[in-house]
Amino acid sequence: MVREIEEVKNTTQRLESEIKELKDEAKNIATKDDIKQLLTKDKAKNIATKDDIKRLETIITGLGASLGVLSEDAFRQGVYEILKSEGVQVTKEILYNRTGEVYGDPSDVEYDLMVSDGQVLMVEITSAVKRGDLGILKKKREFYEKAKNRKINKIVLITPFIHDRYPEKLKAMALDMRIEIVNP
């Protein structure tokens, strides 16, 4: 299991590096110096307008979100294939939460579960985590345990980014809730 977690960390670091490269490239589009240079050369017709830049930002954001979802799915599938090859039972379950106790409204609740040596682990893979996500994970666990009459021993949350002013405090809070955060 330790080897698989290390592989997850390595893949997460690679994805984080690729995202950083894309962000760095986006920052170099139409800099102030470029505009000054164009103006001094009387090439004002080549300057991108604020609307042009806004459209480009929207496109880049959309691509980033799409790639993030695709990367998460590819990453999830890769991890599960590795674990299956090691004899870990990996399942995906969707339970309907009629009363809305998980998300506040009736909805499907998706679970990625691993069972090894009788221990049930709930796995969450996400591009970023914030404090509010911990409460939702706790509610997901409670709903599953009640609906299935089966205990989830631990939640493993895999993420490249902790969106919190005090990431170590968030990790400590998570551990108190039996949630282990795995990140680079």
mmCIF file with all atom_site columns, C-alpha atoms in Angstrom:
data_model
loop_
_atom_site.group_PDB
_atom_site.id
_atom_site.type_symbol
_atom_site.label_atom_id
_atom_site.label_alt_id
_atom_site.label_comp_id
_atom_site.label_asym_id
_atom_site.label_entity_id
_atom_site.label_seq_id
_atom_site.pdbx_PDB_ins_code
_atom_site.Cartn_x
_atom_site.Cartn_y
_atom_site.Cartn_z
_atom_site.occupancy
_atom_site.B_iso_or_equiv
_atom_site.pdbx_formal_charge
_atom_site.auth_seq_id
_atom_site.auth_comp_id
_atom_site.auth_asym_id
_atom_site.auth_atom_id
_atom_site.pdbx_PDB_model_num
ATOM 1   C CA . MET A 1 1   ? 0.000   0.000  0.000   1.00 0.00 ? 1   MET A CA 1
ATOM 2   C CA . VAL A 1 2   ? 2.931   2.338  0.747   1.00 0.00 ? 2   VAL A CA 1
ATOM 3   C CA . ARG A 1 3   ? 4.293   1.816  -2.779  1.00 0.00 ? 3   ARG A CA 1
ATOM 4   C CA . GLU A 1 4   ? 0.928   2.725  -4.265  1.00 0.00 ? 4   GLU A CA 1
ATOM 5   C CA . ILE A 1 5   ? 0.701   5.889  -2.166  1.00 0.00 ? 5   ILE A CA 1
ATOM 6   C CA . GLU A 1 6   ? 4.198   6.882  -3.330  1.00 0.00 ? 6   GLU A CA 1
ATOM 7   C CA . GLU A 1 7   ? 3.109   6.328  -6.947  1.00 0.00 ? 7   GLU A CA 1
ATOM 8   C CA . VAL A 1 8   ? 0.059   8.491  -6.282  1.00 0.00 ? 8   VAL A CA 1
ATOM 9   C CA . LYS A 1 9   ? 2.293   11.224 -4.830  1.00 0.00 ? 9   LYS A CA 1
ATOM 10  C CA . ASN A 1 10  ? 4.627   11.080 -7.847  1.00 0.00 ? 10  ASN A CA 1
ATOM 11  C CA . THR A 1 11  ? 1.746   11.311 -10.308 1.00 0.00 ? 11  THR A CA 1
ATOM 12  C CA . THR A 1 12  ? 0.207   14.181 -8.327  1.00 0.00 ? 12  THR A CA 1
ATOM 13  C CA . GLN A 1 13  ? 3.524   16.071 -8.376  1.00 0.00 ? 13  GLN A CA 1
ATOM 14  C CA . ARG A 1 14  ? 3.830   15.572 -12.150 1.00 0.00 ? 14  ARG A CA 1
ATOM 15  C CA . LEU A 1 15  ? 0.287   16.869 -12.745 1.00 0.00 ? 15  LEU A CA 1
ATOM 16  C CA . GLU A 1 16  ? 0.886   19.828 -10.439 1.00 0.00 ? 16  GLU A CA 1
ATOM 17  C CA . SER A 1 17  ? 4.071   20.673 -12.369 1.00 0.00 ? 17  SER A CA 1
ATOM 18  C CA . GLU A 1 18  ? 2.240   20.532 -15.714 1.00 0.00 ? 18  GLU A CA 1
ATOM 19  C CA . ILE A 1 19  ? -0.520  22.810 -14.411 1.00 0.00 ? 19  ILE A CA 1
ATOM 20  C CA . LYS A 1 20  ? 2.083   25.283 -13.128 1.00 0.00 ? 20  LYS A CA 1
ATOM 21  C CA . GLU A 1 21  ? 3.758   25.327 -16.556 1.00 0.00 ? 21  GLU A CA 1
ATOM 22  C CA . LEU A 1 22  ? 0.411   26.112 -18.220 1.00 0.00 ? 22  LEU A CA 1
ATOM 23  C CA . LYS A 1 23  ? -0.260  28.914 -15.749 1.00 0.00 ? 23  LYS A CA 1
ATOM 24  C CA . ASP A 1 24  ? 3.235   30.344 -16.297 1.00 0.00 ? 24  ASP A CA 1
ATOM 25  C CA . GLU A 1 25  ? 2.716   30.321 -20.065 1.00 0.00 ? 25  GLU A CA 1
ATOM 26  C CA . ALA A 1 26  ? -0.647  32.083 -19.687 1.00 0.00 ? 26  ALA A CA 1
ATOM 27  C CA . LYS A 1 27  ? 0.995   34.852 -17.642 1.00 0.00 ? 27  LYS A CA 1
ATOM 28  C CA . ASN A 1 28  ? 3.237   35.745 -20.583 1.00 0.00 ? 28  ASN A CA 1
ATOM 29  C CA . ILE A 1 29  ? 0.387   36.663 -22.891 1.00 0.00 ? 29  ILE A CA 1
ATOM 30  C CA . ALA A 1 30  ? 0.221   40.379 -23.781 1.00 0.00 ? 30  ALA A CA 1
ATOM 31  C CA . THR A 1 31  ? 2.487   41.771 -21.058 1.00 0.00 ? 31  THR A CA 1
ATOM 32  C CA . LYS A 1 32  ? 2.684   45.509 -20.392 1.00 0.00 ? 32  LYS A CA 1
ATOM 33  C CA . ASP A 1 33  ? 6.172   45.610 -21.919 1.00 0.00 ? 33  ASP A CA 1
ATOM 34  C CA . ASP A 1 34  ? 4.859   43.973 -25.086 1.00 0.00 ? 34  ASP A CA 1
ATOM 35  C CA . ILE A 1 35  ? 2.132   46.615 -25.333 1.00 0.00 ? 35  ILE A CA 1
ATOM 36  C CA . LYS A 1 36  ? 4.589   49.472 -24.735 1.00 0.00 ? 36  LYS A CA 1
ATOM 37  C CA . GLN A 1 37  ? 6.860   48.072 -27.428 1.00 0.00 ? 37  GLN A CA 1
ATOM 38  C CA . LEU A 1 38  ? 3.985   47.754 -29.867 1.00 0.00 ? 38  LEU A CA 1
ATOM 39  C CA . LEU A 1 39  ? 2.847   51.321 -29.171 1.00 0.00 ? 39  LEU A CA 1
ATOM 40  C CA . THR A 1 40  ? 6.295   52.733 -29.750 1.00 0.00 ? 40  THR A CA 1
ATOM 41  C CA . LYS A 1 41  ? 6.498   50.912 -33.060 1.00 0.00 ? 41  LYS A CA 1
ATOM 42  C CA . ASP A 1 42  ? 3.080   52.292 -34.080 1.00 0.00 ? 42  ASP A CA 1
ATOM 43  C CA . LYS A 1 43  ? 1.576   48.824 -34.285 1.00 0.00 ? 43  LYS A CA 1
ATOM 44  C CA . ALA A 1 44  ? -1.444  49.520 -32.100 1.00 0.00 ? 44  ALA A CA 1
ATOM 45  C CA . LYS A 1 45  ? -3.615  47.394 -34.371 1.00 0.00 ? 45  LYS A CA 1
ATOM 46  C CA . ASN A 1 46  ? -1.879  44.256 -33.001 1.00 0.00 ? 46  ASN A CA 1
ATOM 47  C CA . ILE A 1 47  ? -2.731  44.915 -29.359 1.00 0.00 ? 47  ILE A CA 1
ATOM 48  C CA . ALA A 1 48  ? -5.125  42.511 -27.658 1.00 0.00 ? 48  ALA A CA 1
ATOM 49  C CA . THR A 1 49  ? -8.122  44.229 -26.100 1.00 0.00 ? 49  THR A CA 1
ATOM 50  C CA . LYS A 1 50  ? -9.372  43.511 -22.593 1.00 0.00 ? 50  LYS A CA 1
ATOM 51  C CA . ASP A 1 51  ? -12.226 41.543 -24.164 1.00 0.00 ? 51  ASP A CA 1
ATOM 52  C CA . ASP A 1 52  ? -9.725  39.444 -26.157 1.00 0.00 ? 52  ASP A CA 1
ATOM 53  C CA . ILE A 1 53  ? -7.759  38.681 -23.012 1.00 0.00 ? 53  ILE A CA 1
ATOM 54  C CA . LYS A 1 54  ? -10.945 37.900 -21.053 1.00 0.00 ? 54  LYS A CA 1
ATOM 55  C CA . ARG A 1 55  ? -12.055 35.453 -23.784 1.00 0.00 ? 55  ARG A CA 1
ATOM 56  C CA . LEU A 1 56  ? -8.630  33.814 -23.708 1.00 0.00 ? 56  LEU A CA 1
ATOM 57  C CA . GLU A 1 57  ? -8.763  33.515 -19.909 1.00 0.00 ? 57  GLU A CA 1
ATOM 58  C CA . THR A 1 58  ? -12.190 31.875 -20.192 1.00 0.00 ? 58  THR A CA 1
ATOM 59  C CA . ILE A 1 59  ? -10.892 29.380 -22.746 1.00 0.00 ? 59  ILE A CA 1
ATOM 60  C CA . ILE A 1 60  ? -7.807  28.558 -20.660 1.00 0.00 ? 60  ILE A CA 1
ATOM 61  C CA . THR A 1 61  ? -9.912  28.177 -17.503 1.00 0.00 ? 61  THR A CA 1
ATOM 62  C CA . GLY A 1 62  ? -12.317 25.870 -19.324 1.00 0.00 ? 62  GLY A CA 1
ATOM 63  C CA . LEU A 1 63  ? -9.484  23.783 -20.708 1.00 0.00 ? 63  LEU A CA 1
ATOM 64  C CA . GLY A 1 64  ? -7.858  23.597 -17.291 1.00 0.00 ? 64  GLY A CA 1
ATOM 65  C CA . ALA A 1 65  ? -11.106 22.456 -15.681 1.00 0.00 ? 65  ALA A CA 1
ATOM 66  C CA . SER A 1 66  ? -11.669 19.857 -18.395 1.00 0.00 ? 66  SER A CA 1
ATOM 67  C CA . LEU A 1 67  ? -8.135  18.577 -18.138 1.00 0.00 ? 67  LEU A CA 1
ATOM 68  C CA . GLY A 1 68  ? -8.446  18.532 -14.361 1.00 0.00 ? 68  GLY A CA 1
ATOM 69  C CA . VAL A 1 69  ? -11.519 16.302 -14.502 1.00 0.00 ? 69  VAL A CA 1
ATOM 70  C CA . LEU A 1 70  ? -9.945  14.086 -17.147 1.00 0.00 ? 70  LEU A CA 1
ATOM 71  C CA . SER A 1 71  ? -6.686  13.912 -15.183 1.00 0.00 ? 71  SER A CA 1
ATOM 72  C CA . GLU A 1 72  ? -8.543  12.991 -11.993 1.00 0.00 ? 72  GLU A CA 1
ATOM 73  C CA . ASP A 1 73  ? -10.431 10.223 -13.787 1.00 0.00 ? 73  ASP A CA 1
ATOM 74  C CA . ALA A 1 74  ? -7.285  8.892  -15.483 1.00 0.00 ? 74  ALA A CA 1
ATOM 75  C CA . PHE A 1 75  ? -5.362  9.103  -12.232 1.00 0.00 ? 75  PHE A CA 1
ATOM 76  C CA . ARG A 1 76  ? -8.161  7.343  -10.320 1.00 0.00 ? 76  ARG A CA 1
ATOM 77  C CA . GLN A 1 77  ? -8.345  4.542  -12.877 1.00 0.00 ? 77  GLN A CA 1
ATOM 78  C CA . GLY A 1 78  ? -4.558  4.089  -12.836 1.00 0.00 ? 78  GLY A CA 1
ATOM 79  C CA . VAL A 1 79  ? -4.426  3.841  -9.053  1.00 0.00 ? 79  VAL A CA 1
ATOM 80  C CA . TYR A 1 80  ? -7.289  1.365  -8.993  1.00 0.00 ? 80  TYR A CA 1
ATOM 81  C CA . GLU A 1 81  ? -5.684  -0.858 -11.609 1.00 0.00 ? 81  GLU A CA 1
ATOM 82  C CA . ILE A 1 82  ? -2.468  -0.943 -9.571  1.00 0.00 ? 82  ILE A CA 1
ATOM 83  C CA . LEU A 1 83  ? -4.362  -1.826 -6.416  1.00 0.00 ? 83  LEU A CA 1
ATOM 84  C CA . LYS A 1 84  ? -6.429  -4.514 -8.141  1.00 0.00 ? 84  LYS A CA 1
ATOM 85  C CA . SER A 1 85  ? -3.226  -6.129 -9.376  1.00 0.00 ? 85  SER A CA 1
ATOM 86  C CA . GLU A 1 86  ? -2.082  -6.277 -5.733  1.00 0.00 ? 86  GLU A CA 1
ATOM 87  C CA . GLY A 1 87  ? -5.247  -8.108 -4.687  1.00 0.00 ? 87  GLY A CA 1
ATOM 88  C CA . VAL A 1 88  ? -7.117  -5.147 -3.226  1.00 0.00 ? 88  VAL A CA 1
ATOM 89  C CA . GLN A 1 89  ? -10.843 -5.192 -3.954  1.00 0.00 ? 89  GLN A CA 1
ATOM 90  C CA . VAL A 1 90  ? -11.792 -1.868 -5.558  1.00 0.00 ? 90  VAL A CA 1
ATOM 91  C CA . THR A 1 91  ? -15.423 -0.892 -6.082  1.00 0.00 ? 91  THR A CA 1
ATOM 92  C CA . LYS A 1 92  ? -17.408 2.159  -7.085  1.00 0.00 ? 92  LYS A CA 1
ATOM 93  C CA . GLU A 1 93  ? -20.833 2.567  -5.531  1.00 0.00 ? 93  GLU A CA 1
ATOM 94  C CA . ILE A 1 94  ? -23.519 5.185  -5.987  1.00 0.00 ? 94  ILE A CA 1
ATOM 95  C CA . LEU A 1 95  ? -26.149 5.529  -3.270  1.00 0.00 ? 95  LEU A CA 1
ATOM 96  C CA . TYR A 1 96  ? -29.213 7.731  -3.550  1.00 0.00 ? 96  TYR A CA 1
ATOM 97  C CA . ASN A 1 97  ? -29.496 10.107 -0.590  1.00 0.00 ? 97  ASN A CA 1
ATOM 98  C CA . ARG A 1 98  ? -33.228 10.798 -0.552  1.00 0.00 ? 98  ARG A CA 1
ATOM 99  C CA . THR A 1 99  ? -33.196 12.922 2.633   1.00 0.00 ? 99  THR A CA 1
ATOM 100 C CA . GLY A 1 100 ? -30.358 15.240 1.560   1.00 0.00 ? 100 GLY A CA 1
ATOM 101 C CA . GLU A 1 101 ? -28.273 14.654 4.675   1.00 0.00 ? 101 GLU A CA 1
ATOM 102 C CA . VAL A 1 102 ? -25.007 14.637 2.679   1.00 0.00 ? 102 VAL A CA 1
ATOM 103 C CA . TYR A 1 103 ? -25.285 17.586 0.274   1.00 0.00 ? 103 TYR A CA 1
ATOM 104 C CA . GLY A 1 104 ? -28.395 19.317 1.606   1.00 0.00 ? 104 GLY A CA 1
ATOM 105 C CA . ASP A 1 105 ? -30.681 18.140 -1.216  1.00 0.00 ? 105 ASP A CA 1
ATOM 106 C CA . PRO A 1 106 ? -31.646 14.686 -2.472  1.00 0.00 ? 106 PRO A CA 1
ATOM 107 C CA . SER A 1 107 ? -28.816 13.455 -4.689  1.00 0.00 ? 107 SER A CA 1
ATOM 108 C CA . ASP A 1 108 ? -26.636 10.572 -5.718  1.00 0.00 ? 108 ASP A CA 1
ATOM 109 C CA . VAL A 1 109 ? -23.564 10.060 -3.547  1.00 0.00 ? 109 VAL A CA 1
ATOM 110 C CA . GLU A 1 110 ? -20.588 8.428  -5.226  1.00 0.00 ? 110 GLU A CA 1
ATOM 111 C CA . TYR A 1 111 ? -18.121 6.217  -3.342  1.00 0.00 ? 111 TYR A CA 1
ATOM 112 C CA . ASP A 1 112 ? -14.783 4.773  -4.392  1.00 0.00 ? 112 ASP A CA 1
ATOM 113 C CA . LEU A 1 113 ? -14.007 1.998  -1.936  1.00 0.00 ? 113 LEU A CA 1
ATOM 114 C CA . MET A 1 114 ? -11.074 -0.320 -1.334  1.00 0.00 ? 114 MET A CA 1
ATOM 115 C CA . VAL A 1 115 ? -11.320 -3.435 0.775   1.00 0.00 ? 115 VAL A CA 1
ATOM 116 C CA . SER A 1 116 ? -8.178  -5.142 2.009   1.00 0.00 ? 116 SER A CA 1
ATOM 117 C CA . ASP A 1 117 ? -7.878  -7.538 4.954   1.00 0.00 ? 117 ASP A CA 1
ATOM 118 C CA . GLY A 1 118 ? -11.424 -6.671 6.013   1.00 0.00 ? 118 GLY A CA 1
ATOM 119 C CA . GLN A 1 119 ? -10.607 -2.941 6.244   1.00 0.00 ? 119 GLN A CA 1
ATOM 120 C CA . VAL A 1 120 ? -12.791 -0.591 4.184   1.00 0.00 ? 120 VAL A CA 1
ATOM 121 C CA . LEU A 1 121 ? -11.151 2.581  2.842   1.00 0.00 ? 121 LEU A CA 1
ATOM 122 C CA . MET A 1 122 ? -13.094 5.342  1.145   1.00 0.00 ? 122 MET A CA 1
ATOM 123 C CA . VAL A 1 123 ? -10.946 7.130  -1.439  1.00 0.00 ? 123 VAL A CA 1
ATOM 124 C CA . GLU A 1 124 ? -11.527 10.663 -2.677  1.00 0.00 ? 124 GLU A CA 1
ATOM 125 C CA . ILE A 1 125 ? -9.399  12.195 -5.437  1.00 0.00 ? 125 ILE A CA 1
ATOM 126 C CA . THR A 1 126 ? -9.780  15.914 -5.990  1.00 0.00 ? 126 THR A CA 1
ATOM 127 C CA . SER A 1 127 ? -7.810  18.788 -7.494  1.00 0.00 ? 127 SER A CA 1
ATOM 128 C CA . ALA A 1 128 ? -8.059  20.892 -4.311  1.00 0.00 ? 128 ALA A CA 1
ATOM 129 C CA . VAL A 1 129 ? -9.429  20.569 -0.781  1.00 0.00 ? 129 VAL A CA 1
ATOM 130 C CA . LYS A 1 130 ? -10.732 23.189 1.656   1.00 0.00 ? 130 LYS A CA 1
ATOM 131 C CA . ARG A 1 131 ? -12.048 22.951 5.215   1.00 0.00 ? 131 ARG A CA 1
ATOM 132 C CA . GLY A 1 132 ? -15.687 22.605 4.203   1.00 0.00 ? 132 GLY A CA 1
ATOM 133 C CA . ASP A 1 133 ? -14.857 19.472 2.225   1.00 0.00 ? 133 ASP A CA 1
ATOM 134 C CA . LEU A 1 134 ? -13.970 17.608 5.445   1.00 0.00 ? 134 LEU A CA 1
ATOM 135 C CA . GLY A 1 135 ? -17.513 17.924 6.795   1.00 0.00 ? 135 GLY A CA 1
ATOM 136 C CA . ILE A 1 136 ? -18.960 16.625 3.536   1.00 0.00 ? 136 ILE A CA 1
ATOM 137 C CA . LEU A 1 137 ? -16.625 13.615 3.609   1.00 0.00 ? 137 LEU A CA 1
ATOM 138 C CA . LYS A 1 138 ? -17.686 12.926 7.194   1.00 0.00 ? 138 LYS A CA 1
ATOM 139 C CA . LYS A 1 139 ? -21.361 13.074 6.145   1.00 0.00 ? 139 LYS A CA 1
ATOM 140 C CA . LYS A 1 140 ? -20.652 10.771 3.193   1.00 0.00 ? 140 LYS A CA 1
ATOM 141 C CA . ARG A 1 141 ? -19.051 8.228  5.541   1.00 0.00 ? 141 ARG A CA 1
ATOM 142 C CA . GLU A 1 142 ? -21.936 8.429  8.034   1.00 0.00 ? 142 GLU A CA 1
ATOM 143 C CA . PHE A 1 143 ? -24.529 8.034  5.268   1.00 0.00 ? 143 PHE A CA 1
ATOM 144 C CA . TYR A 1 144 ? -22.735 5.001  3.793   1.00 0.00 ? 144 TYR A CA 1
ATOM 145 C CA . GLU A 1 145 ? -22.320 3.322  7.178   1.00 0.00 ? 145 GLU A CA 1
ATOM 146 C CA . LYS A 1 146 ? -26.017 3.845  7.964   1.00 0.00 ? 146 LYS A CA 1
ATOM 147 C CA . ALA A 1 147 ? -27.254 2.763  4.514   1.00 0.00 ? 147 ALA A CA 1
ATOM 148 C CA . LYS A 1 148 ? -24.985 -0.266 4.168   1.00 0.00 ? 148 LYS A CA 1
ATOM 149 C CA . ASN A 1 149 ? -24.574 -1.170 7.838   1.00 0.00 ? 149 ASN A CA 1
ATOM 150 C CA . ARG A 1 150 ? -20.839 -1.405 7.149   1.00 0.00 ? 150 ARG A CA 1
ATOM 151 C CA . LYS A 1 151 ? -18.037 0.582  8.788   1.00 0.00 ? 151 LYS A CA 1
ATOM 152 C CA . ILE A 1 152 ? -15.604 2.688  6.766   1.00 0.00 ? 152 ILE A CA 1
ATOM 153 C CA . ASN A 1 153 ? -12.318 2.432  8.650   1.00 0.00 ? 153 ASN A CA 1
ATOM 154 C CA . LYS A 1 154 ? -10.607 5.391  7.031   1.00 0.00 ? 154 LYS A CA 1
ATOM 155 C CA . ILE A 1 155 ? -10.992 7.986  4.305   1.00 0.00 ? 155 ILE A CA 1
ATOM 156 C CA . VAL A 1 156 ? -7.977  8.679  2.089   1.00 0.00 ? 156 VAL A CA 1
ATOM 157 C CA . LEU A 1 157 ? -8.166  12.068 0.375   1.00 0.00 ? 157 LEU A CA 1
ATOM 158 C CA . ILE A 1 158 ? -5.682  12.513 -2.489  1.00 0.00 ? 158 ILE A CA 1
ATOM 159 C CA . THR A 1 159 ? -5.112  16.074 -3.651  1.00 0.00 ? 159 THR A CA 1
ATOM 160 C CA . PRO A 1 160 ? -2.290  18.178 -5.090  1.00 0.00 ? 160 PRO A CA 1
ATOM 161 C CA . PHE A 1 161 ? -3.516  21.384 -3.415  1.00 0.00 ? 161 PHE A CA 1
ATOM 162 C CA . ILE A 1 162 ? -4.767  22.305 0.066   1.00 0.00 ? 162 ILE A CA 1
ATOM 163 C CA . HIS A 1 163 ? -6.709  25.559 -0.202  1.00 0.00 ? 163 HIS A CA 1
ATOM 164 C CA . ASP A 1 164 ? -6.332  26.785 3.375   1.00 0.00 ? 164 ASP A CA 1
ATOM 165 C CA . ARG A 1 165 ? -4.271  29.408 5.156   1.00 0.00 ? 165 ARG A CA 1
ATOM 166 C CA . TYR A 1 166 ? -3.061  26.750 7.607   1.00 0.00 ? 166 TYR A CA 1
ATOM 167 C CA . PRO A 1 167 ? -2.655  23.482 5.665   1.00 0.00 ? 167 PRO A CA 1
ATOM 168 C CA . GLU A 1 168 ? -1.064  21.616 8.580   1.00 0.00 ? 168 GLU A CA 1
ATOM 169 C CA . LYS A 1 169 ? -3.989  22.527 10.833  1.00 0.00 ? 169 LYS A CA 1
ATOM 170 C CA . LEU A 1 170 ? -6.416  21.290 8.178   1.00 0.00 ? 170 LEU A CA 1
ATOM 171 C CA . LYS A 1 171 ? -4.480  18.000 7.981   1.00 0.00 ? 171 LYS A CA 1
ATOM 172 C CA . ALA A 1 172 ? -4.650  17.638 11.784  1.00 0.00 ? 172 ALA A CA 1
ATOM 173 C CA . MET A 1 173 ? -8.401  18.316 11.731  1.00 0.00 ? 173 MET A CA 1
ATOM 174 C CA . ALA A 1 174 ? -8.765  15.692 9.024   1.00 0.00 ? 174 ALA A CA 1
ATOM 175 C CA . LEU A 1 175 ? -6.860  13.090 11.045  1.00 0.00 ? 175 LEU A CA 1
ATOM 176 C CA . ASP A 1 176 ? -9.189  13.720 13.993  1.00 0.00 ? 176 ASP A CA 1
ATOM 177 C CA . MET A 1 177 ? -12.026 12.795 11.610  1.00 0.00 ? 177 MET A CA 1
ATOM 178 C CA . ARG A 1 178 ? -10.205 9.626  10.402  1.00 0.00 ? 178 ARG A CA 1
ATOM 179 C CA . ILE A 1 179 ? -9.411  11.315 7.086   1.00 0.00 ? 179 ILE A CA 1
ATOM 180 C CA . GLU A 1 180 ? -5.860  11.030 5.782   1.00 0.00 ? 180 GLU A CA 1
ATOM 181 C CA . ILE A 1 181 ? -4.825  13.717 3.292   1.00 0.00 ? 181 ILE A CA 1
ATOM 182 C CA . VAL A 1 182 ? -2.205  12.611 0.779   1.00 0.00 ? 182 VAL A CA 1
ATOM 183 C CA . ASN A 1 183 ? -0.543  15.437 -1.114  1.00 0.00 ? 183 ASN A CA 1
ATOM 184 C CA . PRO A 1 184 ? 2.931   16.406 -2.338  1.00 0.00 ? 184 PRO A CA 1
#
